[in-house]
Tab-separated table of C-alpha atoms and ligand atoms in Angstrom:
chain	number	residue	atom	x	y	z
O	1	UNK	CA	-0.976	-9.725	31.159
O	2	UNK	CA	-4.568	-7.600	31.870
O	3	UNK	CA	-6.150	-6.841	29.231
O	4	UNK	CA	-6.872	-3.207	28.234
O	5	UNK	CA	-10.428	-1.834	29.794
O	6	UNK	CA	-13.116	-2.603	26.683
O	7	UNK	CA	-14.106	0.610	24.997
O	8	UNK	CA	-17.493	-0.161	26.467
O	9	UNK	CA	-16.630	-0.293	29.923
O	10	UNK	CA	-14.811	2.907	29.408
O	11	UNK	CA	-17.837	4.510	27.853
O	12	UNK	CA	-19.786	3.028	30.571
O	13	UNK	CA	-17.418	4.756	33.391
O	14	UNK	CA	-17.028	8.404	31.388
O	15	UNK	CA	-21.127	7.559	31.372
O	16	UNK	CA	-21.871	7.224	35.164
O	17	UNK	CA	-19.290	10.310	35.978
O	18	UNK	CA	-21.813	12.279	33.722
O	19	UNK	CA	-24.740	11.316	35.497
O	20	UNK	CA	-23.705	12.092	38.581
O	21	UNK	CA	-23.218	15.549	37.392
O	22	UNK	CA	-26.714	15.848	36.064
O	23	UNK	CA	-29.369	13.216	38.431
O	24	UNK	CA	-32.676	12.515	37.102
O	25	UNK	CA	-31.582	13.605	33.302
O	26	UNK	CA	-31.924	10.555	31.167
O	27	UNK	CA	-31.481	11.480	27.261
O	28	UNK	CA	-33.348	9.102	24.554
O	29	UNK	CA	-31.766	10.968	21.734
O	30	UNK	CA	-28.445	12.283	21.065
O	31	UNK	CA	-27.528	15.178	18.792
O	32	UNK	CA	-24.264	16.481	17.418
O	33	UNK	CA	-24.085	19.325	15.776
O	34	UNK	CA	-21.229	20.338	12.664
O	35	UNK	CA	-19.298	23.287	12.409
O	36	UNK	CA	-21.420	26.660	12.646
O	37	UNK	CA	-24.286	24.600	14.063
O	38	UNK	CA	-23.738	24.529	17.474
O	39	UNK	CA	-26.079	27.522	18.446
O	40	UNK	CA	-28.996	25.231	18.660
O	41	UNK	CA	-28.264	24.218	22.173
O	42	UNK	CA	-29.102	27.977	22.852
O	43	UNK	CA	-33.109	26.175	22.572
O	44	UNK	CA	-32.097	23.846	25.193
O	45	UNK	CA	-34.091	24.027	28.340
O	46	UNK	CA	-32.706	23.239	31.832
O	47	UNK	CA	-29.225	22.856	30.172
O	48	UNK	CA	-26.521	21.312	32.113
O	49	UNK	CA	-23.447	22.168	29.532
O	50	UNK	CA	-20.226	19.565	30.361
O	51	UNK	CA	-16.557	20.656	28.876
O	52	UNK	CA	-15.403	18.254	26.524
O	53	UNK	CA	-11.954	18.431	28.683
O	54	UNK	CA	-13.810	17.034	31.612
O	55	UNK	CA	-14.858	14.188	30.519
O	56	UNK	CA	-12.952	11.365	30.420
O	57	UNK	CA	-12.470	10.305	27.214
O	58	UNK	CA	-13.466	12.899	24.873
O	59	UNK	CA	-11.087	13.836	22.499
O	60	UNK	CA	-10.673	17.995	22.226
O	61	UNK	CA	-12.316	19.437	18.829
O	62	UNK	CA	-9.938	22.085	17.925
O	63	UNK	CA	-11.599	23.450	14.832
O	64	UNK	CA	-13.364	26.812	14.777
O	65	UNK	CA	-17.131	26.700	15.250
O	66	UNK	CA	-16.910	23.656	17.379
O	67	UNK	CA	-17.028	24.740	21.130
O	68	UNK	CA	-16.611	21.293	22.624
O	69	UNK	CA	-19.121	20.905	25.144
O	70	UNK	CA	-21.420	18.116	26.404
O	71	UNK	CA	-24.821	19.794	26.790
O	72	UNK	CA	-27.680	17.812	28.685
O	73	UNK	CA	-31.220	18.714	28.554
O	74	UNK	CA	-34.505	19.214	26.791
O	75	UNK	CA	-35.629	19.948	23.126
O	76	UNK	CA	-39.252	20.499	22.005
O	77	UNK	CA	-39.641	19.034	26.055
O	78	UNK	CA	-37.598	15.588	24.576
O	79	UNK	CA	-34.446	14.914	27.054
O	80	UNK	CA	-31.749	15.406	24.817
O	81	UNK	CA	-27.610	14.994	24.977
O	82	UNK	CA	-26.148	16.984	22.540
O	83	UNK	CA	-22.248	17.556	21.276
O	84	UNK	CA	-21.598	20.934	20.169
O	85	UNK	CA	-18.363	19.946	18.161
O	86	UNK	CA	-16.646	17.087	17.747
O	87	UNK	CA	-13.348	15.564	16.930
O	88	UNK	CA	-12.439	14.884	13.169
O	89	UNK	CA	-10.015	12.425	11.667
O	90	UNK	CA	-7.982	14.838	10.232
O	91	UNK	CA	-6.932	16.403	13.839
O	92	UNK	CA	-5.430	13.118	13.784
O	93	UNK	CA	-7.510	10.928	16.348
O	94	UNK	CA	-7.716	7.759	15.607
O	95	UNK	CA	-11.518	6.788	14.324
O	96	UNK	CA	-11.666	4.560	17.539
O	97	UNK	CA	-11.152	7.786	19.490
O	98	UNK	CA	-13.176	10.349	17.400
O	99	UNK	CA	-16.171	8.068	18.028
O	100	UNK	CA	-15.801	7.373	21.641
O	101	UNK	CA	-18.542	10.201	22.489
O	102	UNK	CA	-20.842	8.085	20.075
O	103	UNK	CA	-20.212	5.312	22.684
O	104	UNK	CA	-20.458	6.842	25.785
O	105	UNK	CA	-23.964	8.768	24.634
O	106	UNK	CA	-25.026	4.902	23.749
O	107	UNK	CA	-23.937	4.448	27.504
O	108	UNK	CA	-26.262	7.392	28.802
O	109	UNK	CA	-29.098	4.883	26.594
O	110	UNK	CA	-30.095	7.188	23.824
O	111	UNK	CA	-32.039	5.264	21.609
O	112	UNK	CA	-31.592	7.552	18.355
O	113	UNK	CA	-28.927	9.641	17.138
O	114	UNK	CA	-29.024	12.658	14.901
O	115	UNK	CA	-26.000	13.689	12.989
O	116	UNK	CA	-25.343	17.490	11.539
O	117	UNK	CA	-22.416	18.309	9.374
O	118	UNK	CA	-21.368	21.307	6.987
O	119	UNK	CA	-20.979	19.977	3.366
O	120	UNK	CA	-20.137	20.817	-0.255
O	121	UNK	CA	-22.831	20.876	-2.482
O	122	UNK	CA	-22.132	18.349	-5.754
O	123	UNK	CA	-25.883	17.940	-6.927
O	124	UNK	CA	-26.551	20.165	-9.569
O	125	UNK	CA	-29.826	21.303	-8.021
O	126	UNK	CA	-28.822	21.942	-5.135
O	127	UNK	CA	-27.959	25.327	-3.951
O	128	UNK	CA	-25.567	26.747	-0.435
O	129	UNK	CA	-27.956	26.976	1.996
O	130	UNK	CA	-29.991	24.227	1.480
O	131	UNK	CA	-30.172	21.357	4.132
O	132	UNK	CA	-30.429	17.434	3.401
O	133	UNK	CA	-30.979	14.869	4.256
O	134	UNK	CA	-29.348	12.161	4.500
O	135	UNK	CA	-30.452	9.224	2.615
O	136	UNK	CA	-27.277	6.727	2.176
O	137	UNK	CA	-23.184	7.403	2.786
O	138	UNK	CA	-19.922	6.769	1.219
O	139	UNK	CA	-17.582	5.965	3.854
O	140	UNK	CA	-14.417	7.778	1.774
O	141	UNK	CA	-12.220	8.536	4.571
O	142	UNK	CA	-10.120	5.087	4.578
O	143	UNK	CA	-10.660	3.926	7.424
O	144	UNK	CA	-13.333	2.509	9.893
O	145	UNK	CA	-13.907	3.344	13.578
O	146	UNK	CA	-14.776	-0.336	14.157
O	147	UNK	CA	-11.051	-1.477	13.358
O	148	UNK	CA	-9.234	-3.219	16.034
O	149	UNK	CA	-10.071	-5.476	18.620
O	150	UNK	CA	-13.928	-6.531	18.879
O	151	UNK	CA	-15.865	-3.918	21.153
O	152	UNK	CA	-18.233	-5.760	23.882
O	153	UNK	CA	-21.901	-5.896	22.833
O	154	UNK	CA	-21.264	-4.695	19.125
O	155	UNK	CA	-21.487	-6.847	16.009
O	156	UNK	CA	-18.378	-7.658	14.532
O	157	UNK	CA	-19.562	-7.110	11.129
O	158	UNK	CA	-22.340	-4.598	11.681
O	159	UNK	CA	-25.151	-4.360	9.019
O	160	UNK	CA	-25.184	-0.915	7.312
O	161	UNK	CA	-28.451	-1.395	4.527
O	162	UNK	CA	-30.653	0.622	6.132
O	163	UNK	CA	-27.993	2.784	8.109
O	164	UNK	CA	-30.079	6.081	7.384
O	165	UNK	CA	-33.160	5.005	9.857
O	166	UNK	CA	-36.364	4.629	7.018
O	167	UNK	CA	-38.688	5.817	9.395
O	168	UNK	CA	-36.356	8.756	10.949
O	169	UNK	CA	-35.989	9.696	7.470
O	170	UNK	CA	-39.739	10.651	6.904
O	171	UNK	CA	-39.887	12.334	10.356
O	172	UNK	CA	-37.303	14.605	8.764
O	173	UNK	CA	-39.515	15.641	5.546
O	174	UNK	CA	-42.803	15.334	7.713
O	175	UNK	CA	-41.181	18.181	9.932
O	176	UNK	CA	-40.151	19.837	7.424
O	177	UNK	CA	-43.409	20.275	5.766
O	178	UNK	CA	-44.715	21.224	9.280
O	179	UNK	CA	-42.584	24.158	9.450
O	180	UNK	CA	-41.879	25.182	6.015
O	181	UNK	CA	-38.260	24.692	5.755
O	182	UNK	CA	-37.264	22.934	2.408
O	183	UNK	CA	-35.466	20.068	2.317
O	184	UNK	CA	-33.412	17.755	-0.056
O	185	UNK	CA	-32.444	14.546	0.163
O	186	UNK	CA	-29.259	13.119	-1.223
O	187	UNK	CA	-26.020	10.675	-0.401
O	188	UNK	CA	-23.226	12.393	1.683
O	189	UNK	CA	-19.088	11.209	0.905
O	190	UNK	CA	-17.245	11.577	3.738
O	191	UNK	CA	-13.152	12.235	2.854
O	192	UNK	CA	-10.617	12.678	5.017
O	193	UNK	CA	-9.572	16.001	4.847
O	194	UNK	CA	-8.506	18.728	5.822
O	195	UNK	CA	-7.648	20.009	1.844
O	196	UNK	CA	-10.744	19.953	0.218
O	197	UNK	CA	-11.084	18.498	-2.994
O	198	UNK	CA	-10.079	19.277	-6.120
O	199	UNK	CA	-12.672	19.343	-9.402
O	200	UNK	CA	-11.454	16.462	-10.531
O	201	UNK	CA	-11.998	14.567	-7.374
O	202	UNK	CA	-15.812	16.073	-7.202
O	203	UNK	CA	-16.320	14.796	-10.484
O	204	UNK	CA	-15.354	11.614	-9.758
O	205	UNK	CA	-17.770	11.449	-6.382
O	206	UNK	CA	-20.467	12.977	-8.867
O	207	UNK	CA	-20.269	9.752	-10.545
O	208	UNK	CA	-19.845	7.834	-7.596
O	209	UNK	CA	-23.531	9.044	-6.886
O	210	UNK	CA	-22.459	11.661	-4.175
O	211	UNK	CA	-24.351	14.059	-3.644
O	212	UNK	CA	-22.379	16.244	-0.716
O	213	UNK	CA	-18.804	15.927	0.473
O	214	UNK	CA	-17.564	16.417	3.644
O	215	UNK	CA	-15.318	15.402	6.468
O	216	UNK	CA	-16.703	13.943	9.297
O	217	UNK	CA	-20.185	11.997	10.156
O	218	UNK	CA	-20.110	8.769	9.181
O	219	UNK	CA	-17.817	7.212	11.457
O	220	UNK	CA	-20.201	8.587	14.219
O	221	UNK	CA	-22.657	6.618	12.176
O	222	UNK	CA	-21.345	3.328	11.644
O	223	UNK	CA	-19.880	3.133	16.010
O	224	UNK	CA	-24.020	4.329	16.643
O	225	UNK	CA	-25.143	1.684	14.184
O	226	UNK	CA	-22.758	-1.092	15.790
O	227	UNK	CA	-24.694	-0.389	18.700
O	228	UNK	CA	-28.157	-0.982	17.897
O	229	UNK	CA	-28.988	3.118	17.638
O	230	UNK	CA	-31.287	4.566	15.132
O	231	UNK	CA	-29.464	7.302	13.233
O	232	UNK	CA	-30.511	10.260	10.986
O	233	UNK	CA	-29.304	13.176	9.870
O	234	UNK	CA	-29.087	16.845	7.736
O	235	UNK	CA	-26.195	18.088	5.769
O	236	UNK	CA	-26.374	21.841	6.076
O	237	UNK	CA	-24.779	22.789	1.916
O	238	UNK	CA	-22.012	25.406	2.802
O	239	UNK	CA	-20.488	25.797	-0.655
O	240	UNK	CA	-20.799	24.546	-4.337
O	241	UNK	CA	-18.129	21.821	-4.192
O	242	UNK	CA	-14.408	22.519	-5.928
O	243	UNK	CA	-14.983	23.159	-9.289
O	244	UNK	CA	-18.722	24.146	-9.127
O	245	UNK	CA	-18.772	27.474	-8.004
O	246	UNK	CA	-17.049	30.488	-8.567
O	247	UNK	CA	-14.942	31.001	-5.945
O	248	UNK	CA	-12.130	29.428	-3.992
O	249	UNK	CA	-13.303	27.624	-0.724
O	250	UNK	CA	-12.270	28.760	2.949
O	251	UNK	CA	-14.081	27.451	6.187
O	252	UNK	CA	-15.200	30.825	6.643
O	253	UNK	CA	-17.473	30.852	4.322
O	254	UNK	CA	-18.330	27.516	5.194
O	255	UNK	CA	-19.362	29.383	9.274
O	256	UNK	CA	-20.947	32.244	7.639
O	257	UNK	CA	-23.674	29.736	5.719
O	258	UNK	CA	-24.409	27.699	8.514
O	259	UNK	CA	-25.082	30.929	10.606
O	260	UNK	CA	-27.764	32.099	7.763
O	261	UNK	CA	-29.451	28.861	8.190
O	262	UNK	CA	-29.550	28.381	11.275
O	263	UNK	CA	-32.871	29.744	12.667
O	264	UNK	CA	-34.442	26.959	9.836
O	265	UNK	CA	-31.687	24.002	11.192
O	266	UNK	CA	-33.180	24.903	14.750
O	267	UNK	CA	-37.097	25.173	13.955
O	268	UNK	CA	-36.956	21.695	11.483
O	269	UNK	CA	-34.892	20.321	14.261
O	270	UNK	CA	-37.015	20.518	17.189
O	271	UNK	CA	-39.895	19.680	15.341
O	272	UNK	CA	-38.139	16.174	14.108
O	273	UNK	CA	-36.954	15.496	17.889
O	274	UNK	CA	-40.427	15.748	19.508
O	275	UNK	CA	-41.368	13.688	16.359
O	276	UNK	CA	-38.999	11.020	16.681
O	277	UNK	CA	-39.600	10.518	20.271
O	278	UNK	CA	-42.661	9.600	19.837
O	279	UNK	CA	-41.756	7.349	17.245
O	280	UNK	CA	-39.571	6.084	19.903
O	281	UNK	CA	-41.824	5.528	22.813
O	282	UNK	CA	-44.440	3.960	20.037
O	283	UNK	CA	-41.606	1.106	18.655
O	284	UNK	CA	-38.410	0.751	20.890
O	285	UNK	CA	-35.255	0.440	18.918
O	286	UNK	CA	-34.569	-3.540	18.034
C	1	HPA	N1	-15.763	19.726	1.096
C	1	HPA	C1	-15.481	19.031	2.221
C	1	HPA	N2	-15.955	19.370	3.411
C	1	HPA	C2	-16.755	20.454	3.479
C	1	HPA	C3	-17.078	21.220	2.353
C	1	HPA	C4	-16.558	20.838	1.102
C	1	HPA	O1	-16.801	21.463	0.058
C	1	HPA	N3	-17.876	22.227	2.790
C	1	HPA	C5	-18.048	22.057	4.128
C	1	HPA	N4	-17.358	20.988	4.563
């Protein structure tokens, strides 16, 4: 009996069909971008944008505000591969096959990733429409996109203390005090989905010592990490969480905040890319 082609090799082939599409483009950091946030790849320069659909692969995002495109490029002159949309656990992929982008943008050779979601806000000081970052994760979804059979050149029991890159993380607030656009800094949960929580449940991930909720992220996060990538990343606050605010919740409202932030998501961000690269180029991952 053969066995099944390792995710890696997979990754590996999806990776070479995509660089045949764009020659001499070779990314060093990778970007996805949550619901509403996609608009940033407007800023990319030289853009070579890749259907999700023809790549083999990709699962399909099929949640408004997520286009589903591959887009190749540069940002703040950084080459850049960045996934306007993804897949989510609650479309019902498997977390193996939500995070296969993760793998096959580790197969282009980024060496750092940078993760953007819509969340609730839980903190008490923190308001819709602030961004944060993020500093630590609970992985609340119940499950792990590292389950099943080992994955060639990945850890079996990947370290996750510093998962949040230290140094990625200060890039974030020293970009932030370069262009003026306030930041916080807090834990994200990610759930399942797609009901969001009820007040109770917030409560409880209040004491849990969430600070944000949402629904997707860290399994991007802990398939990057399992691969030697540095990751960081902003929560852009949609809502007050169930139970905090005043009204009911609907992902419309969740679009609508992410549009009114995003000029600051898209001046912070290309200030922490051409930031981190450096950082790059000065210490290679390890
Ligand atoms: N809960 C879960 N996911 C979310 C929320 C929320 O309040 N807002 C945006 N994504």
């Amino acid at each position: 009996m053969s066995a099944p082609a390792d995710l890696t090799e997979r990754a590996g082939r999806s990776a070479a069909a995509i660089r045949t599409r764009s020659p001499g483009v070779s990314p060093r950091i990778g970007l996805v971008l949550g619901s509403g946030l996609g608009g940033l790849t407007d800023c990319i320069e030289g853009a070579l944008r890749i259907p999700y659909e023809e790549i083999d692969g990709f699962p399909e995002p099929g949640v408004e505000g997520h286009a589903g495109e591959l887009v190749l490029g540069e940002l703040g002159g950084v080459p850049c591969v960045v996934m306007r949309g993804r897949a989510h656990l609650y479309e019902g992929h498997s977390a193996r096959l939500a995070t296969f982008p993760v793998r096959v943008l580790a197969e282009l050779g980024i060496q750092a990733l940078f993760l953007s979601n819509a969340a609730g806000a839980i903190n008490p000081d923190f308001v819709p429409g602030d961004l944060m970052i993020i500093r630590d994760h609970l992985n609340l979804t119940g499950t792990n996109p590292l389950v099943g059979p080992p994955v060639s050149g990945e850890p079996r029991f990947p370290d996750m203390t510093a998962a949040w890159d230290v140094e990625l993380r200060s890039i974030l607030r020293e970009a932030s005090n370069e262009t003026g656009v306030p930041l916080q800094e807090g834990v994200y949960a990610a759930l399942l989905g797609p009901s969001f929580e009820t007040p109770a449940e917030i409560r409880m991930l209040g004491k849990l010592g969430a600070d944000a909720v949402g629904m997707s992220t860290v399994p991007e996060l802990i398939v990057a990490r399992a691969r030697g990538i540095r990751c960081f990343g902003v929560s852009c606050l949609t809502n007050y969480a169930a139970g905090l605010g005043d009204a009911a919740l609907d992902h419309e409202e969740v679009i609508a905040t992410t549009h009114r932030v995003a000029k600051s998501f898209r001046d912070l961000l290309t200030a922490a890319v051409t930031a981190a690269d450096r950082c790059l180029t000065a210490a290679p991952s390890g």
